[in-house]
XYZ file of C-alpha atoms in Angstrom:
373
model
C 114.740 107.050 26.295
C 113.696 107.101 29.936
C 110.383 105.277 30.099
C 109.994 104.541 33.812
C 106.231 104.864 34.328
C 106.201 103.927 37.998
C 106.695 107.539 39.144
C 103.709 109.172 40.820
C 104.567 112.829 40.179
C 102.532 112.959 36.962
C 98.862 112.922 37.961
C 97.802 112.723 34.300
C 99.314 109.246 33.961
C 96.206 107.346 35.104
C 96.151 103.548 35.372
C 94.309 103.398 32.024
C 96.931 105.572 30.347
C 99.686 103.381 31.796
C 97.915 100.266 30.540
C 97.791 101.771 27.067
C 101.452 102.736 27.283
C 102.382 99.132 28.067
C 100.245 97.926 25.173
C 101.774 100.322 22.631
C 105.297 99.835 23.953
C 105.141 96.123 23.153
C 104.716 97.100 19.481
C 106.801 100.256 19.101
C 109.439 100.404 21.807
C 112.936 99.501 20.763
C 115.610 100.319 18.213
C 113.184 101.014 15.373
C 111.320 103.771 17.225
C 114.517 105.322 18.539
C 116.271 105.455 15.172
C 113.429 107.394 13.551
C 114.836 110.967 13.471
C 111.381 112.534 13.157
C 109.529 113.130 16.446
C 106.402 111.020 16.863
C 103.840 110.512 19.598
C 100.972 108.087 20.028
C 97.635 109.403 21.314
C 94.648 107.511 22.655
C 91.044 108.375 21.753
C 91.104 111.173 24.359
C 94.175 112.620 22.575
C 96.394 111.793 25.552
C 100.012 110.789 24.952
C 100.642 107.121 25.638
C 103.972 106.790 23.825
C 106.744 109.008 22.376
C 110.180 108.488 20.889
C 113.369 110.244 21.983
C 113.101 112.829 19.181
C 109.688 113.863 20.532
C 111.067 114.207 24.060
C 113.698 116.573 22.644
C 111.090 118.536 20.654
C 108.946 119.128 23.735
C 112.018 120.036 25.829
C 111.296 117.684 28.726
C 113.657 115.466 30.689
C 111.801 112.182 30.401
C 108.887 110.430 28.771
C 107.101 110.408 32.151
C 106.512 114.164 31.780
C 104.611 113.577 28.522
C 102.480 110.631 29.591
C 98.754 111.375 29.730
C 99.077 114.959 28.497
C 97.633 116.411 25.299
C 99.719 118.045 22.532
C 98.629 121.617 23.291
C 99.614 121.191 26.920
C 103.021 119.870 25.955
C 103.884 123.010 23.979
C 102.071 125.383 26.366
C 99.554 126.490 23.751
C 97.868 129.700 24.951
C 94.445 128.101 24.513
C 95.330 125.183 26.783
C 97.004 127.472 29.346
C 94.099 129.932 29.546
C 91.259 127.381 29.490
C 90.470 124.011 31.049
C 93.085 122.288 28.860
C 93.925 121.309 25.298
C 90.790 120.832 23.201
C 88.416 122.854 25.407
C 88.537 126.309 23.809
C 86.557 127.638 20.860
C 89.753 127.874 18.836
C 90.610 124.184 19.258
C 88.232 123.009 16.528
C 90.449 124.825 14.026
C 93.710 123.415 15.430
C 95.748 121.317 12.979
C 96.628 118.812 15.705
C 92.983 118.172 16.549
C 91.927 118.002 12.900
C 94.719 115.544 12.059
C 93.782 113.161 14.884
C 90.059 113.258 14.073
C 90.760 112.843 10.367
C 93.057 109.867 10.943
C 90.446 108.232 13.164
C 87.831 108.590 10.410
C 89.842 107.894 7.246
C 93.008 106.176 8.459
C 95.433 109.015 7.666
C 95.438 112.812 7.701
C 98.014 115.561 7.244
C 97.533 119.086 8.586
C 99.533 122.209 9.340
C 99.387 123.276 12.961
C 99.915 126.916 13.923
C 100.396 127.230 17.679
C 100.932 130.312 19.808
C 102.775 129.287 22.948
C 103.299 131.001 26.300
C 106.000 129.927 28.728
C 107.238 131.925 31.695
C 105.369 134.951 30.412
C 106.956 134.851 26.964
C 104.988 134.409 23.730
C 106.393 132.340 20.886
C 105.065 130.837 17.652
C 105.356 127.233 16.530
C 104.543 125.832 13.101
C 104.244 122.065 12.759
C 103.321 119.699 9.979
C 101.271 116.936 11.594
C 100.882 113.568 9.860
C 98.517 111.263 11.738
C 97.737 107.567 11.137
C 95.197 105.335 12.828
C 96.635 102.196 14.410
C 94.672 99.478 16.188
C 96.069 97.139 18.806
C 93.514 94.630 19.943
C 90.363 96.555 20.854
C 92.257 99.833 21.403
C 92.490 102.549 18.753
C 95.335 105.065 18.669
C 96.664 107.886 16.499
C 100.356 107.791 15.550
C 101.452 111.400 14.901
C 104.655 112.444 13.131
C 105.657 116.029 13.897
C 107.831 118.221 11.669
C 108.879 121.731 12.629
C 108.180 123.855 9.531
C 108.873 127.241 11.126
C 111.769 127.916 8.733
C 109.523 127.123 5.765
C 107.046 129.704 7.000
C 109.779 132.286 7.439
C 110.823 131.556 3.852
C 107.266 132.185 2.660
C 107.246 135.540 4.438
C 110.624 136.389 2.896
C 109.386 135.530 -0.583
C 105.956 137.102 -0.546
C 106.344 140.080 1.761
C 109.922 141.124 2.438
C 111.224 140.890 -1.136
C 108.133 142.610 -2.533
C 108.354 145.457 -0.027
C 112.111 145.706 -0.534
C 111.657 146.198 -4.269
C 109.130 148.962 -3.680
C 111.383 150.681 -1.145
C 114.471 150.400 -3.346
C 112.539 151.758 -6.312
C 111.597 154.791 -4.242
C 115.179 155.263 -3.063
C 116.508 155.011 -6.615
C 114.016 157.612 -7.865
C 114.873 159.996 -5.034
C 118.622 159.593 -5.552
C 118.290 160.299 -9.269
C 116.361 163.499 -8.572
C 118.989 164.538 -6.024
C 121.704 163.814 -8.568
C 120.182 166.353 -10.934
C 120.169 169.076 -8.289
C 123.448 168.714 -6.415
C 126.718 170.376 -7.331
C 129.491 168.563 -9.138
C 131.229 167.694 -5.866
C 128.298 165.514 -4.835
C 127.333 164.280 -8.302
C 129.667 161.278 -8.162
C 128.291 160.257 -4.763
C 124.699 160.449 -6.078
C 125.613 158.313 -9.089
C 127.298 155.739 -6.842
C 124.205 155.565 -4.602
C 121.953 155.102 -7.641
C 124.218 152.358 -8.962
C 124.093 150.479 -5.636
C 120.298 150.817 -5.499
C 120.003 149.425 -9.037
C 122.254 146.522 -8.072
C 120.080 145.701 -5.045
C 116.921 145.900 -7.170
C 118.522 143.484 -9.614
C 119.493 141.021 -6.857
C 116.086 141.122 -5.175
C 114.400 140.628 -8.551
C 116.613 137.605 -9.168
C 115.617 136.006 -5.848
C 111.949 136.623 -6.604
C 112.381 134.921 -9.967
C 114.059 131.889 -8.388
C 111.336 131.470 -5.772
C 108.556 131.908 -8.335
C 110.218 129.496 -10.754
C 110.549 126.798 -8.097
C 106.840 127.083 -7.365
C 105.924 126.943 -11.047
C 104.501 130.461 -10.941
C 106.936 132.292 -13.201
C 105.399 133.927 -16.266
C 107.375 133.692 -19.524
C 107.383 136.859 -21.629
C 108.381 136.069 -25.231
C 109.988 138.811 -27.324
C 112.406 139.147 -30.242
C 116.036 139.189 -29.078
C 119.096 140.164 -31.102
C 121.922 137.836 -30.088
C 124.796 140.255 -30.773
C 123.128 143.025 -28.765
C 122.470 140.618 -25.905
C 126.154 139.715 -25.830
C 127.194 143.365 -25.749
C 124.750 144.043 -22.932
C 126.138 141.047 -21.062
C 129.675 142.396 -21.511
C 128.718 145.780 -20.053
C 126.883 144.114 -17.185
C 129.796 141.794 -16.484
C 132.304 144.631 -16.376
C 130.300 146.239 -13.570
C 130.669 143.161 -11.376
C 133.235 143.422 -8.614
C 134.657 140.024 -9.562
C 135.508 141.358 -13.068
C 138.225 143.699 -11.799
C 141.502 142.988 -13.589
C 139.915 140.451 -15.949
C 138.967 140.730 -19.607
C 135.549 139.958 -21.088
C 135.687 139.323 -24.825
C 132.661 138.933 -27.107
C 132.901 136.857 -30.266
C 130.098 138.131 -32.521
C 131.157 136.106 -35.577
C 127.902 134.181 -35.249
C 126.238 136.880 -37.313
C 123.120 138.965 -36.773
C 120.745 136.373 -35.303
C 117.298 137.321 -34.044
C 115.330 134.775 -32.038
C 112.303 134.769 -29.734
C 112.562 134.006 -26.014
C 112.157 135.543 -22.567
C 115.074 137.961 -22.614
C 115.054 138.576 -18.860
C 115.292 134.891 -17.947
C 117.936 134.173 -20.566
C 119.999 137.193 -19.545
C 119.819 136.256 -15.873
C 120.933 132.731 -16.731
C 123.878 133.919 -18.817
C 124.730 136.537 -16.203
C 125.008 133.929 -13.460
C 127.223 131.724 -15.600
C 129.377 134.716 -16.551
C 129.705 135.716 -12.897
C 130.679 132.152 -12.035
C 133.392 132.206 -14.706
C 134.728 135.593 -13.592
C 134.875 134.565 -9.943
C 136.877 131.467 -10.849
C 139.293 133.347 -13.122
C 142.604 134.894 -12.071
C 143.896 138.407 -12.713
C 144.483 139.150 -16.420
C 142.495 136.054 -17.429
C 140.166 136.253 -20.404
C 136.509 135.191 -20.305
C 135.091 134.766 -23.795
C 131.413 134.773 -24.807
C 129.845 133.951 -28.143
C 126.959 132.327 -29.972
C 126.052 130.392 -33.096
C 122.949 128.955 -34.687
C 122.426 125.248 -35.174
C 119.158 124.255 -36.823
C 116.205 125.299 -34.656
C 118.422 126.350 -31.751
C 120.820 129.126 -30.858
C 123.816 128.156 -28.727
C 125.588 130.533 -26.358
C 128.899 129.748 -24.724
C 131.018 131.242 -21.943
C 134.638 130.076 -21.930
C 137.155 130.605 -19.114
C 140.624 129.294 -18.317
C 140.231 127.530 -14.919
C 139.621 123.797 -14.748
C 136.752 122.651 -12.512
C 137.869 119.816 -10.186
C 136.063 116.497 -10.592
C 134.349 116.654 -7.192
C 132.933 120.085 -8.058
C 131.829 118.947 -11.515
C 129.882 116.104 -9.911
C 127.824 118.606 -7.891
C 127.431 121.306 -10.508
C 123.897 122.754 -10.818
C 122.866 121.419 -7.406
C 120.894 123.896 -5.350
C 122.956 125.658 -2.635
C 126.180 123.850 -3.604
C 129.037 126.335 -3.746
C 132.787 126.410 -3.275
C 132.513 130.027 -2.077
C 130.992 129.379 1.337
C 127.548 129.162 2.892
C 124.662 131.227 1.554
C 125.729 130.771 -2.079
C 124.940 128.211 -4.758
C 121.922 129.580 -6.645
C 123.769 130.768 -9.750
C 124.335 127.678 -11.903
C 121.268 125.984 -10.396
C 118.956 128.873 -11.349
C 120.477 129.110 -14.833
C 119.690 125.475 -15.547
C 116.218 125.729 -13.983
C 115.247 128.866 -15.926
C 116.522 127.553 -19.259
C 115.249 123.982 -18.898
C 111.883 124.573 -17.221
C 110.844 127.847 -18.818
C 112.801 128.445 -22.027
C 112.682 124.898 -23.405
C 116.448 124.672 -23.683
C 119.403 123.162 -21.858
C 122.524 124.156 -19.919
C 125.671 122.037 -19.895
C 129.420 122.383 -19.480
C 132.724 120.688 -20.147
C 136.006 121.187 -18.344
C 139.544 119.931 -18.784
C 142.977 120.948 -17.434
C 144.121 121.730 -20.978
C 141.172 123.570 -22.495
C 139.624 125.129 -19.396
C 135.884 125.329 -18.876
C 133.010 126.116 -21.240
C 129.374 126.559 -20.265
C 126.795 126.086 -23.011
C 123.262 127.482 -23.083
C 120.963 126.228 -25.832
C 117.504 127.738 -26.424
C 114.990 127.377 -29.291
C 114.926 130.029 -31.968
C 111.248 130.563 -31.107
């Protein structure tokens, strides 16, 4: 980190600010500060920067620490309120700023965490920045400072928008498309009937996928509502077979249902259980080769009903060790919610368990156990 404070180009680096830099640097400068991957800055009681680590220099996109010295956070990111007024902290909006609230809170109570939403303007271009600010009061001699850790949470905010707005609106739009396509299918001639059915099938598939993502996000936040209802095990297996045969990965493979478990009726959330079994079935089909058989069945054991999905491929040890981990997948980036969501739904919401066993001789079996109700 370049920390030469003898330059005179920065008029904000007053002698008092430089004195405070030297004071803080005796405590924080060195390997410890530079190996912290999270950006942090130290502010004096006027909220002026008197110290920063290399990660902070990178965050603020400057060439050296000298460019930060003596400036306030809003000025460093070109906040519109600091650009269009007399500086950071001098507009009516600044009292609501997460940065300001974190520093004041830390000064009063010792520590404070806030979210900071900043609208920036650089070279005539507007951009948005979301930061999580964690501030701590530190005292060195008679001087009081605020140590601020800064985390860019912009991707988290995009995820919130995706969950609450985009997926919800997508479901509504797809529902409208599906209804329109079905009406069209009743009115077109036979030459276009197949095309209308194919469009309706794709719309239903998208609705199913979007609904699954909504369920995962809601479940992770503890907001998923469980809807208990009587479920007939044999009928569930037949429905799963039909659903599995519609999957693209099922082409050339055989899904077999063993219904020797009898006519068992139990009480659970059918949607969550079906989605869990569906993901495990899809996982088995994707791993299977042409002409392979994937077998499903169930049996009752005491107060529980056990479902199983058996396939021929053996799961390598390194994959077994990471099974059920979120976003882990052998199929590339953007995958890895299937087995994870199955275990989360069943364990957290259905009061059951999901497990598996795999060997080169016997292949792989996934087990789903849920209470009878």
